[in-house]
Short mmCIF file of C-alpha atoms in Angstrom, two decimals:
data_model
loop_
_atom_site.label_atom_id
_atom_site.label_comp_id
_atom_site.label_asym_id
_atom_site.label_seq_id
_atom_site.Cartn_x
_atom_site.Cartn_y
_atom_site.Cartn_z
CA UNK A 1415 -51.56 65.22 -150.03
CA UNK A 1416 -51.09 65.92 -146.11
CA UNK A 1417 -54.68 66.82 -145.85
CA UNK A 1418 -56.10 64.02 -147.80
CA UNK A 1419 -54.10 61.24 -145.65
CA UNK A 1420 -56.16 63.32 -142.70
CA UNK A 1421 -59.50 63.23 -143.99
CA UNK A 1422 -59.76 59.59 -144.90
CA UNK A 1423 -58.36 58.72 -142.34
CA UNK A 1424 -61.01 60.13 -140.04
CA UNK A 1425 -63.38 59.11 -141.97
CA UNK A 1426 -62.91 55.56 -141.44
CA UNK A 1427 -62.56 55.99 -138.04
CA UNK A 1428 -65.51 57.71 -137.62
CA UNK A 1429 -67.29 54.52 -139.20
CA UNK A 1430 -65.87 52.36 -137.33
CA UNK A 1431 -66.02 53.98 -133.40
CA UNK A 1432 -68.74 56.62 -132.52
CA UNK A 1433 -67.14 58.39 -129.38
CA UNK A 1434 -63.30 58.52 -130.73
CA UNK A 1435 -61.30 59.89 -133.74
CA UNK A 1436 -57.78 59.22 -134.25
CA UNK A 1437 -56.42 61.75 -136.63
CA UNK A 1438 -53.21 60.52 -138.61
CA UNK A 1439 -50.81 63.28 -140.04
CA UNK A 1440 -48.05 62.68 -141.89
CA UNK A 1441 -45.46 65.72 -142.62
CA UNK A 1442 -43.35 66.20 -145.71
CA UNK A 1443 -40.60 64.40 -144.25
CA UNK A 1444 -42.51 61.13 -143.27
CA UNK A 1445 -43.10 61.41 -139.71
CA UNK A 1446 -46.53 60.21 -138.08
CA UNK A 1447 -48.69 61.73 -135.56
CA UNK A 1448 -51.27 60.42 -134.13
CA UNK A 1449 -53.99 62.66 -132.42
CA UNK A 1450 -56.72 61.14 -130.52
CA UNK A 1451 -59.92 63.63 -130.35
CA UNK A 1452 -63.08 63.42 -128.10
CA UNK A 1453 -65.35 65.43 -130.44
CA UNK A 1454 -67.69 63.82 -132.47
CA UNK A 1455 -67.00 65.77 -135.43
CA UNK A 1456 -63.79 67.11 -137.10
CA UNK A 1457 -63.61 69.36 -140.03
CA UNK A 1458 -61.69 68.49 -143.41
CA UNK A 1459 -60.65 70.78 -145.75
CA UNK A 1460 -59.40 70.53 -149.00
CA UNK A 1461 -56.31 72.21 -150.82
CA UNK A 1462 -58.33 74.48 -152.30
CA UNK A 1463 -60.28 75.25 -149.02
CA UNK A 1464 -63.18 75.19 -150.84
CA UNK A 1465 -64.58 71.49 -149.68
CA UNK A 1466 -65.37 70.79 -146.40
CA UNK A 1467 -66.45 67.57 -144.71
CA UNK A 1468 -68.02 66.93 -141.17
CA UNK A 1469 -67.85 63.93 -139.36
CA UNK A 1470 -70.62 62.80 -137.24
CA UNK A 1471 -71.13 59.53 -135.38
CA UNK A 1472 -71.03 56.07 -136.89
CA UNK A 1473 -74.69 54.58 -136.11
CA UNK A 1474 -75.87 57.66 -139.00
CA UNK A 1475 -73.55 56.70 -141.40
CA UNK A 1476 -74.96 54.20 -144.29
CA UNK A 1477 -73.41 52.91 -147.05
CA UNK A 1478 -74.59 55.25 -149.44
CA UNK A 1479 -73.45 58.23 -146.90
CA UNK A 1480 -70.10 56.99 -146.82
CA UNK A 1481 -69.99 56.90 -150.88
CA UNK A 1482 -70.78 60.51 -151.09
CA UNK A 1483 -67.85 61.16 -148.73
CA UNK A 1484 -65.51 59.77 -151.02
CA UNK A 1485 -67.08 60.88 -153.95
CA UNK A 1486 -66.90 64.36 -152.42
CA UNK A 1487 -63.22 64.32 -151.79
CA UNK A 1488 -62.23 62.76 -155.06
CA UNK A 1489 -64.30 65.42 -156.89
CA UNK A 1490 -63.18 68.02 -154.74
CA UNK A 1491 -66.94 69.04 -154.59
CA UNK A 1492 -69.17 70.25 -151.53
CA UNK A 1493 -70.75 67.66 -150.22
CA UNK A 1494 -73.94 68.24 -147.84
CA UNK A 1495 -74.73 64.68 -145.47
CA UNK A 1496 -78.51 64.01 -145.11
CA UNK A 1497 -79.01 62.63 -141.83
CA UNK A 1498 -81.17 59.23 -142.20
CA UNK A 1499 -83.31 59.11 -139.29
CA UNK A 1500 -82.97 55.84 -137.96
CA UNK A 1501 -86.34 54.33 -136.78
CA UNK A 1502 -86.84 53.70 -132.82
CA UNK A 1503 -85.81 50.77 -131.63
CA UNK A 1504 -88.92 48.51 -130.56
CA UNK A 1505 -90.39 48.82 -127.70
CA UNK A 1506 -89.51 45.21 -125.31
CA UNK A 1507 -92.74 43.18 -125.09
CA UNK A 1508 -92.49 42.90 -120.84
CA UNK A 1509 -92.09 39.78 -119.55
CA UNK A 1510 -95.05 38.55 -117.35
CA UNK A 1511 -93.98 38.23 -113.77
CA UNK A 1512 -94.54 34.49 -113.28
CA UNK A 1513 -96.92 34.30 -109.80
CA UNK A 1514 -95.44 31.51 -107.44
CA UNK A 1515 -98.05 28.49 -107.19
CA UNK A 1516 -98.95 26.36 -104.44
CA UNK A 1517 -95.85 23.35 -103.73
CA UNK A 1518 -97.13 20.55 -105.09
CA UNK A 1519 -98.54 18.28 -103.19
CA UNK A 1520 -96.60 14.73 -102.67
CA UNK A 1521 -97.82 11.89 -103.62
CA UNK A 1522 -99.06 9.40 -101.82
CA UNK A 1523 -100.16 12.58 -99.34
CA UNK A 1524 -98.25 11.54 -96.02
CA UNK A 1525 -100.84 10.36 -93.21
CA UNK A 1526 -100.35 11.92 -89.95
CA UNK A 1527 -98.54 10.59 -87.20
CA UNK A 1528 -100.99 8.64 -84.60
CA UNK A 1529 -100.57 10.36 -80.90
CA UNK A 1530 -100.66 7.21 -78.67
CA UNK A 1531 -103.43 7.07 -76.55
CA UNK A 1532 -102.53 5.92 -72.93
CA UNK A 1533 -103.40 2.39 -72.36
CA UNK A 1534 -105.22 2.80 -68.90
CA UNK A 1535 -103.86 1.14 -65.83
CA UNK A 1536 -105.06 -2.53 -65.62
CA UNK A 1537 -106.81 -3.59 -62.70
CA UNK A 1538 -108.25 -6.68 -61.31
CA UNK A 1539 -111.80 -4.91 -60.54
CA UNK A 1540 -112.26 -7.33 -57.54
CA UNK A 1541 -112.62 -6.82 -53.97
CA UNK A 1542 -111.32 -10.30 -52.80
CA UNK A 1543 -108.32 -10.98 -55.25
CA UNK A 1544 -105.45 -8.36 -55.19
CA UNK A 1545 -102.69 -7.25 -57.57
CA UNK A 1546 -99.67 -6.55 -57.41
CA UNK A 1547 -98.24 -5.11 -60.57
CA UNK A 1548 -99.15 -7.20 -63.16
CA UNK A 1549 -99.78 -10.63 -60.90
CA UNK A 1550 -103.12 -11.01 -59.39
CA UNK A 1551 -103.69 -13.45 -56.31
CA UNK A 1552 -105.78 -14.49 -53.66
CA UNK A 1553 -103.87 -13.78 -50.58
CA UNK A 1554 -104.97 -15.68 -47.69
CA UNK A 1555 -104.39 -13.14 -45.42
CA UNK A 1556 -107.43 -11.03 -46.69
CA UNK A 1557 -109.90 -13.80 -47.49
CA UNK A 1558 -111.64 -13.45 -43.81
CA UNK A 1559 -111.81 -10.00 -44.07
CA UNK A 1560 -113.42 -10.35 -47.43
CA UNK A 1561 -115.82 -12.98 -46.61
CA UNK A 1562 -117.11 -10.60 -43.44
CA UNK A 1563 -117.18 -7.89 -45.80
CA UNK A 1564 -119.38 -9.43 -47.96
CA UNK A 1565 -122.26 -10.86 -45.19
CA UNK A 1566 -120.36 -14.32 -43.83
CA UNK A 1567 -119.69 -13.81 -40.53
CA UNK A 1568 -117.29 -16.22 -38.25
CA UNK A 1569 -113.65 -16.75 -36.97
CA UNK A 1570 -111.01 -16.70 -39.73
CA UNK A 1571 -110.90 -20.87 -38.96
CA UNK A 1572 -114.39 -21.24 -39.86
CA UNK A 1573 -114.40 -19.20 -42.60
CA UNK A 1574 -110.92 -20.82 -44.32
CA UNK A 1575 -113.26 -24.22 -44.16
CA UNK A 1576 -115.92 -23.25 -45.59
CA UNK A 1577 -114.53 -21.32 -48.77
CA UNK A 1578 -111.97 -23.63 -49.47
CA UNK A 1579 -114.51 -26.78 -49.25
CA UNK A 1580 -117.15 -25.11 -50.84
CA UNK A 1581 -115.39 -23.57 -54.13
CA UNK A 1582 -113.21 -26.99 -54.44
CA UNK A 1583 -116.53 -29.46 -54.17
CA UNK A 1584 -119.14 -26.82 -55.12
CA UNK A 1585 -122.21 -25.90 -52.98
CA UNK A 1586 -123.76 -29.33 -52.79
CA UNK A 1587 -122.15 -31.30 -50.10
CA UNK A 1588 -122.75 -30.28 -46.42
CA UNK A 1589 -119.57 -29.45 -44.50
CA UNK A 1590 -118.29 -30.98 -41.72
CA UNK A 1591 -119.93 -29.62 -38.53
CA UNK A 1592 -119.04 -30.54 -34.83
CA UNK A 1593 -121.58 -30.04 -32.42
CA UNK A 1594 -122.11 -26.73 -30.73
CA UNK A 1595 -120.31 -24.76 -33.52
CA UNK A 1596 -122.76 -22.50 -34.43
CA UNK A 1597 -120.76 -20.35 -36.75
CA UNK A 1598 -119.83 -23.07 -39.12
CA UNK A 1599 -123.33 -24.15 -38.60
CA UNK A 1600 -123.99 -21.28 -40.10
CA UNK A 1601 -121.97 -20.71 -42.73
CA UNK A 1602 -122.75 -24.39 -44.09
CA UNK A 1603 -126.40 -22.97 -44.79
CA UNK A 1604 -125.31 -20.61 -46.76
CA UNK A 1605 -123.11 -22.93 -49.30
CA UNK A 1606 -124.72 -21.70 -52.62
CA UNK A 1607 -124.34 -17.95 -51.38
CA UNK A 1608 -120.61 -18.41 -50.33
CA UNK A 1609 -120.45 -20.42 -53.76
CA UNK A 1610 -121.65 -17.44 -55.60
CA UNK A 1611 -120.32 -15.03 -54.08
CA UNK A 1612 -116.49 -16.61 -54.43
CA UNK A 1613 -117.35 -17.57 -58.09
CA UNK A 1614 -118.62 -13.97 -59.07
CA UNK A 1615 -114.91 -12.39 -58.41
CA UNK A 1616 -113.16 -15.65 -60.25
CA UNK A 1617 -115.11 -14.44 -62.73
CA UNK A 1618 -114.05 -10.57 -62.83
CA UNK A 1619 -110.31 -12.57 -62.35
CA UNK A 1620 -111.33 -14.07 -65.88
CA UNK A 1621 -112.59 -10.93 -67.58
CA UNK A 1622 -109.31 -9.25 -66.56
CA UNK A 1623 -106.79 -11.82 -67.70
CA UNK A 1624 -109.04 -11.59 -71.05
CA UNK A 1625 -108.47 -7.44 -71.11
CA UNK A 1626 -104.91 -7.40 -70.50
CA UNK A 1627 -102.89 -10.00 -72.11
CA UNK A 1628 -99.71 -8.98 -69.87
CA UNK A 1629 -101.53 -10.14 -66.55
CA UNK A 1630 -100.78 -13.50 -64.68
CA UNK A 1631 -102.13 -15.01 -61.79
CA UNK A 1632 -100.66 -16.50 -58.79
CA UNK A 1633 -103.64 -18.29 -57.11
CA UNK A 1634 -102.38 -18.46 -53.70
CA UNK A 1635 -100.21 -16.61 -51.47
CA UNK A 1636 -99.65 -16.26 -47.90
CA UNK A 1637 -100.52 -19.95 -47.06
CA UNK A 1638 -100.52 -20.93 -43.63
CA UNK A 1639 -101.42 -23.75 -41.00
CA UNK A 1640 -105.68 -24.42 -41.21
CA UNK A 1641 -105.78 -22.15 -44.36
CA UNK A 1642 -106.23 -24.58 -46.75
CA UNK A 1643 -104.51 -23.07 -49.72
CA UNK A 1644 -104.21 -26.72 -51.21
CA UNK A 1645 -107.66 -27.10 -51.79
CA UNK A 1646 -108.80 -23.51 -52.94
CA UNK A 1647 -105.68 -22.99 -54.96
CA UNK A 1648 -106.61 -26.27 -57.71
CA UNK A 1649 -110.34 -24.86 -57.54
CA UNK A 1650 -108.73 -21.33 -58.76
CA UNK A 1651 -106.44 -22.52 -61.52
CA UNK A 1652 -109.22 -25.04 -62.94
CA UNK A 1653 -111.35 -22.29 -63.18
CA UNK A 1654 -109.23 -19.99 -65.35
CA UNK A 1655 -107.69 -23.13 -66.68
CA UNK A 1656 -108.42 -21.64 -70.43
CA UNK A 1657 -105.04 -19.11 -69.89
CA UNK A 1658 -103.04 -22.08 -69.48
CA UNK A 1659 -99.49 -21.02 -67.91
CA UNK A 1660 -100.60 -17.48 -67.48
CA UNK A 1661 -102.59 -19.05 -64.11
CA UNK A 1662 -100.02 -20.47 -61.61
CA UNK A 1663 -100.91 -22.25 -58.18
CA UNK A 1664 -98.55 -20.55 -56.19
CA UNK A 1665 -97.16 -21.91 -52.97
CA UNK A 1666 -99.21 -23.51 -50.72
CA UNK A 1667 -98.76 -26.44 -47.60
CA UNK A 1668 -99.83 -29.87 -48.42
CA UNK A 1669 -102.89 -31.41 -47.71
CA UNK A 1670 -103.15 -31.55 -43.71
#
């Protein structure tokens, strides 16, 4: 009875794990051993020692197998396992390495960012009016020098009469010419030219103001005694009158 308490025992532990076999002995007085073994096979053999039985792992074993086992050691007959082959196992279909696409692209696609383009440096463009950061003016301490520049010659007196009577009342009426002075003789014969001339840089004044929104004029500065600011100044700010407070007269002496 010992030895069949051993083989069944294995057995079912051979079913059930395919690396370990605990053997279980029991001796005529009732005490239990337990031995674990590393093998995978053990040998059974009956009383007779005429049946033996070899374990071998649990993935062979089928049900049918196992039945001749016990059938074997009930029957006390020799009992010869027939390995089933067990088919392969199939072969993985390989997954496809998925091939990273191109980010998609967002929507609406963002517009680039503008690069300012310098807004160039505003200037008056005229050789008679000057400008002083964004203020352009007529100062009266350059008109001579202008008016020589440009081909009208005579003393900075003369000269203040003549553009400041002839851009206020335009080049029709003579000016007012004592005898002997030649030089304002002079210039009053060449009204429409001095008329012109003056006119042609209001003008570029106008064309500027009309370019650059953040330019202003002052129309007169650096008044003085005989230089007639009063009268040029109103001929200036009529002129450009279209820019409304954008053209200022500036400060000039009253009417002598």
């Amino acid at each position: 009875m010992k030895r069949l308490i051993i083989g069944v025992t294995a057995i079912l532990l051979i079913i059930g794990c395919s690396t370990k076999l605990i053997m279980i002995e029991r001796d005529v007085n009732g005490a239990v051993r337990y031995t674990e073994a590393e093998d995978y096979s053990i040998k059974i053999v009956s009383p007779d020692k005429k049946t033996t039985v070899v374990g071998i792992p649990s993935r062979l074993l089928t049900p049918n197998f196992v039945g001749e086992i016990f059938k074997g050691l009930i029957g006390w007959q020799s009992i010869i396992p027939a390995v089933i082959p067990v088919p392969p196992l199939p072969t993985p279909t390989p997954v496809p390495t998925p091939v990273p696409g191109p980010p998609p692209t967002p929507y609406p696609a963002p517009e680039p960012t503008p690069i300012p383009t310098p807004s160039p440096t505003p200037s008056v463009g005229s050789t008679v009016f000057t400008q002083t950061g964004n203020v352009i003016t007529q100062d009266m301490n350059t008109l001579p020098g202008s008016m020589r520049q440009a081909g009208f010659s005579g003393r900075d007196n003369a000269l203040f009469y003549a553009i400041t009577n002839i851009y206020r009342r335009g080049p029709g009426p003579e000016l007012s010419v004592k005898e002997g002075d030649s030089e304002l003789a002079r210039l009053n014969q060449q009204r429409a030219e001095i008329y012109k001339w003056y006119d042609a840089e209001v003008v570029k004044v106008k064309g500027t103001l009309m370019t650059y929104p953040n330019l202003t004029v002052v129309a007169i500065t650096n008044d003085g005694f005989d230089r007639l600011g009063c009268r040029l100044g109103p001929a200036i700010v009529d002129r450009l009158k279209e820019f409304g407070g954008r053209v200022q007269l500036g400060n000039v002496l009253p009417e002598p």
